[in-house]
């Protein structure tokens, strides 16, 4: 089992709808979780960090964490064509000084 | 602030040649990381330096060496390049204020081709 798993997609969502991206992880005691956005040919950009169970909102983005079920998700409300990118989930294994990344989900927002 | 910078942006090598990828950050971060990204493989950690003066292997260290020159700079060296090292290389840095606070910020990347 991979340490961090994401559906590779592509995920296609109409403009204005909610895009939902999911990530599961295997290390039960992981404490911190991150979402990165990566446009084609560019470097990953940190968009959300979440450390506690529940929801964390930042503008159109909401991160959701459920440690009991070992999943973290990212919701993008009012999706825009500029949201089309690959979204990477990353998990900081407890006690480790490094992140483990999922393979990413490619999201396409259709006008 | 420039954030994390990497040089060069592009490089073509022949098999067996050597080169050093440079990375610098101006955010006063403690930790620095080198990743490679290949299609279908995601981001894989090559080496990291949790603090100045320390380096540790990541998931795919074979064929690479690193040097943490000072708090700002972390270089990655390919001693004898192989076609399997064709990839995009990213450097990242983190304040790493605690073991679980590891928000990493990435440089623009180096696209390396080994012929």
PDB file of C-alpha atoms in Angstrom:
ATOM      1  CA  UNK A   1       0.000   0.000   0.000  1.00  0.00           C
ATOM      2  CA  UNK A   2       1.344   3.416  -0.941  1.00  0.00           C
ATOM      3  CA  UNK A   3       1.825   5.836   1.917  1.00  0.00           C
ATOM      4  CA  UNK A   4      -0.249   8.553   0.232  1.00  0.00           C
ATOM      5  CA  UNK A   5      -2.807   7.759  -2.446  1.00  0.00           C
ATOM      6  CA  UNK A   6      -4.746   9.983  -4.803  1.00  0.00           C
ATOM      7  CA  UNK A   7      -6.913   9.283  -7.802  1.00  0.00           C
ATOM      8  CA  UNK A   8      -4.788  10.392 -10.751  1.00  0.00           C
ATOM      9  CA  UNK A   9      -7.810  11.572 -12.713  1.00  0.00           C
ATOM     10  CA  UNK A  10      -8.311  13.385 -14.922  1.00  0.00           C
ATOM     11  CA  UNK A  11     -11.185  14.929 -13.012  1.00  0.00           C
ATOM     12  CA  UNK A  12     -13.387  17.112 -15.179  1.00  0.00           C
ATOM     13  CA  UNK A  13     -15.680  19.685 -13.534  1.00  0.00           C
ATOM     14  CA  UNK A  14     -17.877  22.368 -15.140  1.00  0.00           C
ATOM     15  CA  UNK A  15     -17.072  25.996 -14.413  1.00  0.00           C
ATOM     16  CA  UNK A  16     -18.868  27.263 -11.321  1.00  0.00           C
ATOM     17  CA  UNK A  17     -19.289  23.808  -9.771  1.00  0.00           C
ATOM     18  CA  UNK A  18     -17.537  22.356  -6.725  1.00  0.00           C
ATOM     19  CA  UNK A  19     -14.415  20.293  -7.378  1.00  0.00           C
ATOM     20  CA  UNK A  20     -13.703  17.614  -4.780  1.00  0.00           C
ATOM     21  CA  UNK A  21     -10.233  16.069  -4.504  1.00  0.00           C
ATOM     22  CA  UNK A  22      -9.467  13.208  -2.155  1.00  0.00           C
ATOM     23  CA  UNK A  23      -6.364  11.738  -0.559  1.00  0.00           C
ATOM     24  CA  UNK A  24      -5.836   8.784   1.776  1.00  0.00           C
ATOM     25  CA  UNK A  25      -2.754   8.019   3.830  1.00  0.00           C
ATOM     26  CA  UNK A  26      -1.467   4.945   5.588  1.00  0.00           C
ATOM     27  CA  UNK A  27       0.417   6.317   8.613  1.00  0.00           C
ATOM     28  CA  UNK A  28      -2.217   6.522  11.354  1.00  0.00           C
ATOM     29  CA  UNK A  29      -0.216   8.956  13.501  1.00  0.00           C
ATOM     30  CA  UNK A  30       0.540  11.565  10.824  1.00  0.00           C
ATOM     31  CA  UNK A  31      -0.114  15.038  12.165  1.00  0.00           C
ATOM     32  CA  UNK A  32       0.111  17.505   9.314  1.00  0.00           C
ATOM     33  CA  UNK A  33      -1.254  17.574   5.797  1.00  0.00           C
ATOM     34  CA  UNK A  34      -0.759  19.833   2.807  1.00  0.00           C
ATOM     35  CA  UNK A  35      -2.295  20.546  -0.579  1.00  0.00           C
ATOM     36  CA  UNK A  36      -0.146  21.829  -3.427  1.00  0.00           C
ATOM     37  CA  UNK A  37      -1.271  23.076  -6.830  1.00  0.00           C
ATOM     38  CA  UNK A  38       1.017  22.511  -9.819  1.00  0.00           C
ATOM     39  CA  UNK A  39       0.391  24.077 -13.205  1.00  0.00           C
ATOM     40  CA  UNK A  40       1.875  22.306 -16.210  1.00  0.00           C
ATOM     41  CA  UNK A  41       5.587  23.031 -16.484  1.00  0.00           C
ATOM     42  CA  UNK A  42       5.682  24.897 -13.164  1.00  0.00           C
ATOM     43  CA  UNK A  43       6.695  24.076  -9.604  1.00  0.00           C
ATOM     44  CA  UNK A  44       4.316  22.995  -6.810  1.00  0.00           C
ATOM     45  CA  UNK A  45       2.674  25.859  -4.918  1.00  0.00           C
ATOM     46  CA  UNK A  46       1.399  25.422  -1.364  1.00  0.00           C
ATOM     47  CA  UNK A  47      -2.294  26.331  -1.142  1.00  0.00           C
ATOM     48  CA  UNK A  48      -3.535  24.739   2.091  1.00  0.00           C
ATOM     49  CA  UNK A  49      -2.169  23.266   5.323  1.00  0.00           C
ATOM     50  CA  UNK A  50      -4.323  21.435   7.863  1.00  0.00           C
ATOM     51  CA  UNK A  51      -3.360  20.013  11.225  1.00  0.00           C
ATOM     52  CA  UNK A  52      -6.624  19.302  13.098  1.00  0.00           C
ATOM     53  CA  UNK A  53      -9.703  17.259  12.349  1.00  0.00           C
ATOM     54  CA  UNK A  54     -12.472  19.180  10.650  1.00  0.00           C
ATOM     55  CA  UNK A  55     -12.640  21.860   8.006  1.00  0.00           C
ATOM     56  CA  UNK A  56     -10.303  24.732   7.222  1.00  0.00           C
ATOM     57  CA  UNK A  57     -11.472  27.389   4.787  1.00  0.00           C
ATOM     58  CA  UNK A  58      -9.400  29.867   2.787  1.00  0.00           C
ATOM     59  CA  UNK A  59     -11.311  31.775   0.150  1.00  0.00           C
ATOM     60  CA  UNK A  60     -12.770  29.314  -2.351  1.00  0.00           C
ATOM     61  CA  UNK A  61     -10.709  26.452  -0.919  1.00  0.00           C
ATOM     62  CA  UNK A  62     -11.726  24.169   1.962  1.00  0.00           C
ATOM     63  CA  UNK A  63      -9.508  21.429   3.329  1.00  0.00           C
ATOM     64  CA  UNK A  64     -11.157  18.635   5.294  1.00  0.00           C
ATOM     65  CA  UNK A  65      -9.308  16.241   7.579  1.00  0.00           C
ATOM     66  CA  UNK A  66     -10.576  13.023   9.142  1.00  0.00           C
ATOM     67  CA  UNK A  67      -7.768  11.329  11.050  1.00  0.00           C
ATOM     68  CA  UNK A  68      -9.934   8.393  12.162  1.00  0.00           C
ATOM     69  CA  UNK A  69     -10.631   7.486   8.537  1.00  0.00           C
ATOM     70  CA  UNK A  70      -7.172   8.608   7.383  1.00  0.00           C
ATOM     71  CA  UNK A  71      -8.286  10.868   4.606  1.00  0.00           C
ATOM     72  CA  UNK A  72      -7.912  14.483   3.685  1.00  0.00           C
ATOM     73  CA  UNK A  73      -9.832  16.277   0.959  1.00  0.00           C
ATOM     74  CA  UNK A  74      -9.792  19.589  -0.858  1.00  0.00           C
ATOM     75  CA  UNK A  75     -12.947  21.319  -2.051  1.00  0.00           C
ATOM     76  CA  UNK A  76     -12.790  24.116  -4.590  1.00  0.00           C
ATOM     77  CA  UNK A  77     -15.983  26.153  -4.743  1.00  0.00           C
ATOM     78  CA  UNK A  78     -17.068  28.172  -7.785  1.00  0.00           C
ATOM     79  CA  UNK A  79     -14.420  26.426  -9.909  1.00  0.00           C
ATOM     80  CA  UNK A  80     -12.686  28.587 -12.496  1.00  0.00           C
ATOM     81  CA  UNK A  81     -10.750  27.568 -15.619  1.00  0.00           C
ATOM     82  CA  UNK A  82      -7.648  28.943 -13.849  1.00  0.00           C
ATOM     83  CA  UNK A  83      -8.061  26.153 -11.265  1.00  0.00           C
ATOM     84  CA  UNK A  84      -7.144  23.604 -13.946  1.00  0.00           C
ATOM     85  CA  UNK A  85      -3.932  22.047 -12.643  1.00  0.00           C
ATOM     86  CA  UNK A  86      -2.566  18.977 -10.891  1.00  0.00           C
ATOM     87  CA  UNK A  87      -3.235  18.923  -7.148  1.00  0.00           C
ATOM     88  CA  UNK A  88      -0.730  17.148  -4.917  1.00  0.00           C
ATOM     89  CA  UNK A  89      -1.520  15.870  -1.442  1.00  0.00           C
ATOM     90  CA  UNK A  90       1.412  15.692   0.998  1.00  0.00           C
ATOM     91  CA  UNK A  91       1.650  14.151   4.446  1.00  0.00           C
ATOM     92  CA  UNK A  92       4.250  14.767   7.114  1.00  0.00           C
ATOM     93  CA  UNK A  93       4.910  11.404   8.745  1.00  0.00           C
ATOM     94  CA  UNK A  94       5.024  11.752  12.509  1.00  0.00           C
ATOM     95  CA  UNK A  95       8.501  12.456  13.794  1.00  0.00           C
ATOM     96  CA  UNK A  96       9.938  12.647  10.301  1.00  0.00           C
ATOM     97  CA  UNK A  97      11.443  15.778   8.846  1.00  0.00           C
ATOM     98  CA  UNK A  98      10.110  15.137   5.375  1.00  0.00           C
ATOM     99  CA  UNK A  99       6.894  15.010   3.369  1.00  0.00           C
ATOM    100  CA  UNK A 100       5.492  12.126   1.387  1.00  0.00           C
ATOM    101  CA  UNK A 101       3.587  13.170  -1.732  1.00  0.00           C
ATOM    102  CA  UNK A 102       0.765  11.479  -3.551  1.00  0.00           C
ATOM    103  CA  UNK A 103       0.997  11.192  -7.317  1.00  0.00           C
ATOM    104  CA  UNK A 104      -1.452  14.032  -7.824  1.00  0.00           C
ATOM    105  CA  UNK A 105      -4.906  14.465  -9.329  1.00  0.00           C
ATOM    106  CA  UNK A 106      -5.210  16.288 -12.635  1.00  0.00           C
ATOM    107  CA  UNK A 107      -8.186  18.648 -12.544  1.00  0.00           C
ATOM    108  CA  UNK A 108      -9.757  20.251 -15.602  1.00  0.00           C
ATOM    109  CA  UNK A 109     -12.392  22.964 -15.286  1.00  0.00           C
ATOM    110  CA  UNK A 110     -14.558  23.181 -18.394  1.00  0.00           C
ATOM    111  CA  UNK A 111     -15.955  26.618 -19.362  1.00  0.00           C
TER     112      UNK A 111
ATOM    113  CA  UNK B   1      12.345  38.266  -1.376  1.00  0.00           C
ATOM    114  CA  UNK B   2      13.203  35.873  -4.177  1.00  0.00           C
ATOM    115  CA  UNK B   3      12.131  32.804  -2.142  1.00  0.00           C
ATOM    116  CA  UNK B   4      13.826  29.661  -3.470  1.00  0.00           C
ATOM    117  CA  UNK B   5      16.025  30.015  -6.543  1.00  0.00           C
ATOM    118  CA  UNK B   6      17.587  27.276  -8.660  1.00  0.00           C
ATOM    119  CA  UNK B   7      20.229  27.282 -11.368  1.00  0.00           C
ATOM    120  CA  UNK B   8      20.352  26.313 -14.127  1.00  0.00           C
ATOM    121  CA  UNK B   9      16.786  26.207 -15.497  1.00  0.00           C
ATOM    122  CA  UNK B  10      17.676  23.740 -18.259  1.00  0.00           C
ATOM    123  CA  UNK B  11      20.636  21.444 -18.837  1.00  0.00           C
ATOM    124  CA  UNK B  12      21.578  18.769 -21.349  1.00  0.00           C
ATOM    125  CA  UNK B  13      24.340  16.340 -20.411  1.00  0.00           C
ATOM    126  CA  UNK B  14      25.972  13.381 -22.074  1.00  0.00           C
ATOM    127  CA  UNK B  15      26.148  10.074 -20.234  1.00  0.00           C
ATOM    128  CA  UNK B  16      29.058  10.102 -17.813  1.00  0.00           C
ATOM    129  CA  UNK B  17      29.314  13.875 -17.459  1.00  0.00           C
ATOM    130  CA  UNK B  18      29.028  15.515 -14.067  1.00  0.00           C
ATOM    131  CA  UNK B  19      27.220  18.622 -12.942  1.00  0.00           C
ATOM    132  CA  UNK B  20      26.010  20.453  -9.849  1.00  0.00           C
ATOM    133  CA  UNK B  21      22.535  21.894  -9.421  1.00  0.00           C
ATOM    134  CA  UNK B  22      22.458  24.952  -7.198  1.00  0.00           C
ATOM    135  CA  UNK B  23      19.698  26.005  -4.810  1.00  0.00           C
ATOM    136  CA  UNK B  24      19.460  29.015  -2.527  1.00  0.00           C
ATOM    137  CA  UNK B  25      16.718  30.394  -0.253  1.00  0.00           C
ATOM    138  CA  UNK B  26      16.391  33.787   1.373  1.00  0.00           C
ATOM    139  CA  UNK B  27      13.633  32.950   3.876  1.00  0.00           C
ATOM    140  CA  UNK B  28      16.008  31.996   6.718  1.00  0.00           C
ATOM    141  CA  UNK B  29      14.616  28.446   6.606  1.00  0.00           C
ATOM    142  CA  UNK B  30      16.297  25.656   8.516  1.00  0.00           C
ATOM    143  CA  UNK B  31      15.518  22.742   6.215  1.00  0.00           C
ATOM    144  CA  UNK B  32      16.134  22.177   2.521  1.00  0.00           C
ATOM    145  CA  UNK B  33      15.156  19.355   0.170  1.00  0.00           C
ATOM    146  CA  UNK B  34      15.914  17.976  -3.277  1.00  0.00           C
ATOM    147  CA  UNK B  35      13.182  16.177  -5.237  1.00  0.00           C
ATOM    148  CA  UNK B  36      12.900  14.713  -8.688  1.00  0.00           C
ATOM    149  CA  UNK B  37       9.631  14.523 -10.593  1.00  0.00           C
ATOM    150  CA  UNK B  38       9.031  12.031 -13.355  1.00  0.00           C
ATOM    151  CA  UNK B  39       5.801  11.367 -15.284  1.00  0.00           C
ATOM    152  CA  UNK B  40       3.644   8.897 -13.388  1.00  0.00           C
ATOM    153  CA  UNK B  41       6.047   8.794 -10.428  1.00  0.00           C
ATOM    154  CA  UNK B  42       5.136  11.934  -8.555  1.00  0.00           C
ATOM    155  CA  UNK B  43       7.632  13.848  -6.429  1.00  0.00           C
ATOM    156  CA  UNK B  44      10.358  11.683  -4.929  1.00  0.00           C
ATOM    157  CA  UNK B  45      12.764  12.868  -2.262  1.00  0.00           C
ATOM    158  CA  UNK B  46      16.439  12.493  -3.152  1.00  0.00           C
ATOM    159  CA  UNK B  47      18.205  14.066  -0.152  1.00  0.00           C
ATOM    160  CA  UNK B  48      17.348  16.546   2.534  1.00  0.00           C
ATOM    161  CA  UNK B  49      19.054  18.686   5.133  1.00  0.00           C
ATOM    162  CA  UNK B  50      17.023  19.235   8.274  1.00  0.00           C
ATOM    163  CA  UNK B  51      19.451  21.858   9.524  1.00  0.00           C
ATOM    164  CA  UNK B  52      22.759  23.414   8.569  1.00  0.00           C
ATOM    165  CA  UNK B  53      25.495  20.801   8.845  1.00  0.00           C
ATOM    166  CA  UNK B  54      23.283  17.737   8.436  1.00  0.00           C
ATOM    167  CA  UNK B  55      22.166  15.780   5.380  1.00  0.00           C
ATOM    168  CA  UNK B  56      20.113  12.595   5.052  1.00  0.00           C
ATOM    169  CA  UNK B  57      19.101  10.259   2.269  1.00  0.00           C
ATOM    170  CA  UNK B  58      15.605  10.271   0.939  1.00  0.00           C
ATOM    171  CA  UNK B  59      13.778   7.745  -1.184  1.00  0.00           C
ATOM    172  CA  UNK B  60      16.048   7.769  -4.273  1.00  0.00           C
ATOM    173  CA  UNK B  61      19.608   8.875  -3.306  1.00  0.00           C
ATOM    174  CA  UNK B  62      21.659   6.584  -5.564  1.00  0.00           C
ATOM    175  CA  UNK B  63      23.791   8.458  -8.090  1.00  0.00           C
ATOM    176  CA  UNK B  64      23.562  11.773  -6.224  1.00  0.00           C
ATOM    177  CA  UNK B  65      25.502  13.677  -3.583  1.00  0.00           C
ATOM    178  CA  UNK B  66      24.582  16.839  -1.722  1.00  0.00           C
ATOM    179  CA  UNK B  67      26.274  19.650   0.135  1.00  0.00           C
ATOM    180  CA  UNK B  68      24.671  22.046   2.594  1.00  0.00           C
ATOM    181  CA  UNK B  69      27.098  24.864   2.006  1.00  0.00           C
ATOM    182  CA  UNK B  70      25.536  27.195   4.586  1.00  0.00           C
ATOM    183  CA  UNK B  71      22.043  27.957   5.850  1.00  0.00           C
ATOM    184  CA  UNK B  72      21.031  29.482   2.501  1.00  0.00           C
ATOM    185  CA  UNK B  73      22.498  27.054  -0.018  1.00  0.00           C
ATOM    186  CA  UNK B  74      22.006  23.356  -0.768  1.00  0.00           C
ATOM    187  CA  UNK B  75      23.561  21.815  -3.875  1.00  0.00           C
ATOM    188  CA  UNK B  76      22.919  18.514  -5.642  1.00  0.00           C
ATOM    189  CA  UNK B  77      25.710  16.831  -7.585  1.00  0.00           C
ATOM    190  CA  UNK B  78      25.510  14.163 -10.272  1.00  0.00           C
ATOM    191  CA  UNK B  79      28.971  12.599 -10.485  1.00  0.00           C
ATOM    192  CA  UNK B  80      28.401  10.474 -13.583  1.00  0.00           C
ATOM    193  CA  UNK B  81      25.087  11.234 -15.236  1.00  0.00           C
ATOM    194  CA  UNK B  82      22.924   8.421 -16.602  1.00  0.00           C
ATOM    195  CA  UNK B  83      19.870   8.582 -18.897  1.00  0.00           C
ATOM    196  CA  UNK B  84      17.751   7.380 -15.921  1.00  0.00           C
ATOM    197  CA  UNK B  85      18.507  10.723 -14.252  1.00  0.00           C
ATOM    198  CA  UNK B  86      16.630  12.621 -16.929  1.00  0.00           C
ATOM    199  CA  UNK B  87      14.000  14.411 -14.868  1.00  0.00           C
ATOM    200  CA  UNK B  88      12.804  17.697 -13.455  1.00  0.00           C
ATOM    201  CA  UNK B  89      14.589  18.554 -10.215  1.00  0.00           C
ATOM    202  CA  UNK B  90      13.019  20.721  -7.557  1.00  0.00           C
ATOM    203  CA  UNK B  91      14.592  22.255  -4.496  1.00  0.00           C
ATOM    204  CA  UNK B  92      12.387  23.183  -1.540  1.00  0.00           C
ATOM    205  CA  UNK B  93      12.850  24.782   1.850  1.00  0.00           C
ATOM    206  CA  UNK B  94      10.952  24.778   5.124  1.00  0.00           C
ATOM    207  CA  UNK B  95      11.160  26.659   8.384  1.00  0.00           C
ATOM    208  CA  UNK B  96      10.559  23.311  10.159  1.00  0.00           C
ATOM    209  CA  UNK B  97       9.786  25.044  13.457  1.00  0.00           C
ATOM    210  CA  UNK B  98       8.691  21.647  14.792  1.00  0.00           C
ATOM    211  CA  UNK B  99       8.784  18.133  13.386  1.00  0.00           C
ATOM    212  CA  UNK B 100       5.148  18.394  12.312  1.00  0.00           C
ATOM    213  CA  UNK B 101       5.288  21.944  10.974  1.00  0.00           C
ATOM    214  CA  UNK B 102       6.840  21.322   7.594  1.00  0.00           C
ATOM    215  CA  UNK B 103       5.336  23.721   5.053  1.00  0.00           C
ATOM    216  CA  UNK B 104       7.692  23.449   2.106  1.00  0.00           C
ATOM    217  CA  UNK B 105       8.186  26.087  -0.560  1.00  0.00           C
ATOM    218  CA  UNK B 106       9.530  25.103  -3.927  1.00  0.00           C
ATOM    219  CA  UNK B 107      11.954  26.623  -6.397  1.00  0.00           C
ATOM    220  CA  UNK B 108      11.171  26.879 -10.131  1.00  0.00           C
ATOM    221  CA  UNK B 109      12.953  23.635 -11.025  1.00  0.00           C
ATOM    222  CA  UNK B 110      15.744  22.435 -13.307  1.00  0.00           C
ATOM    223  CA  UNK B 111      14.848  20.403 -16.368  1.00  0.00           C
ATOM    224  CA  UNK B 112      17.705  17.950 -16.966  1.00  0.00           C
ATOM    225  CA  UNK B 113      18.154  15.712 -19.991  1.00  0.00           C
ATOM    226  CA  UNK B 114      20.891  13.071 -20.106  1.00  0.00           C
ATOM    227  CA  UNK B 115      21.651  11.721 -23.567  1.00  0.00           C
TER     228      UNK B 115
END
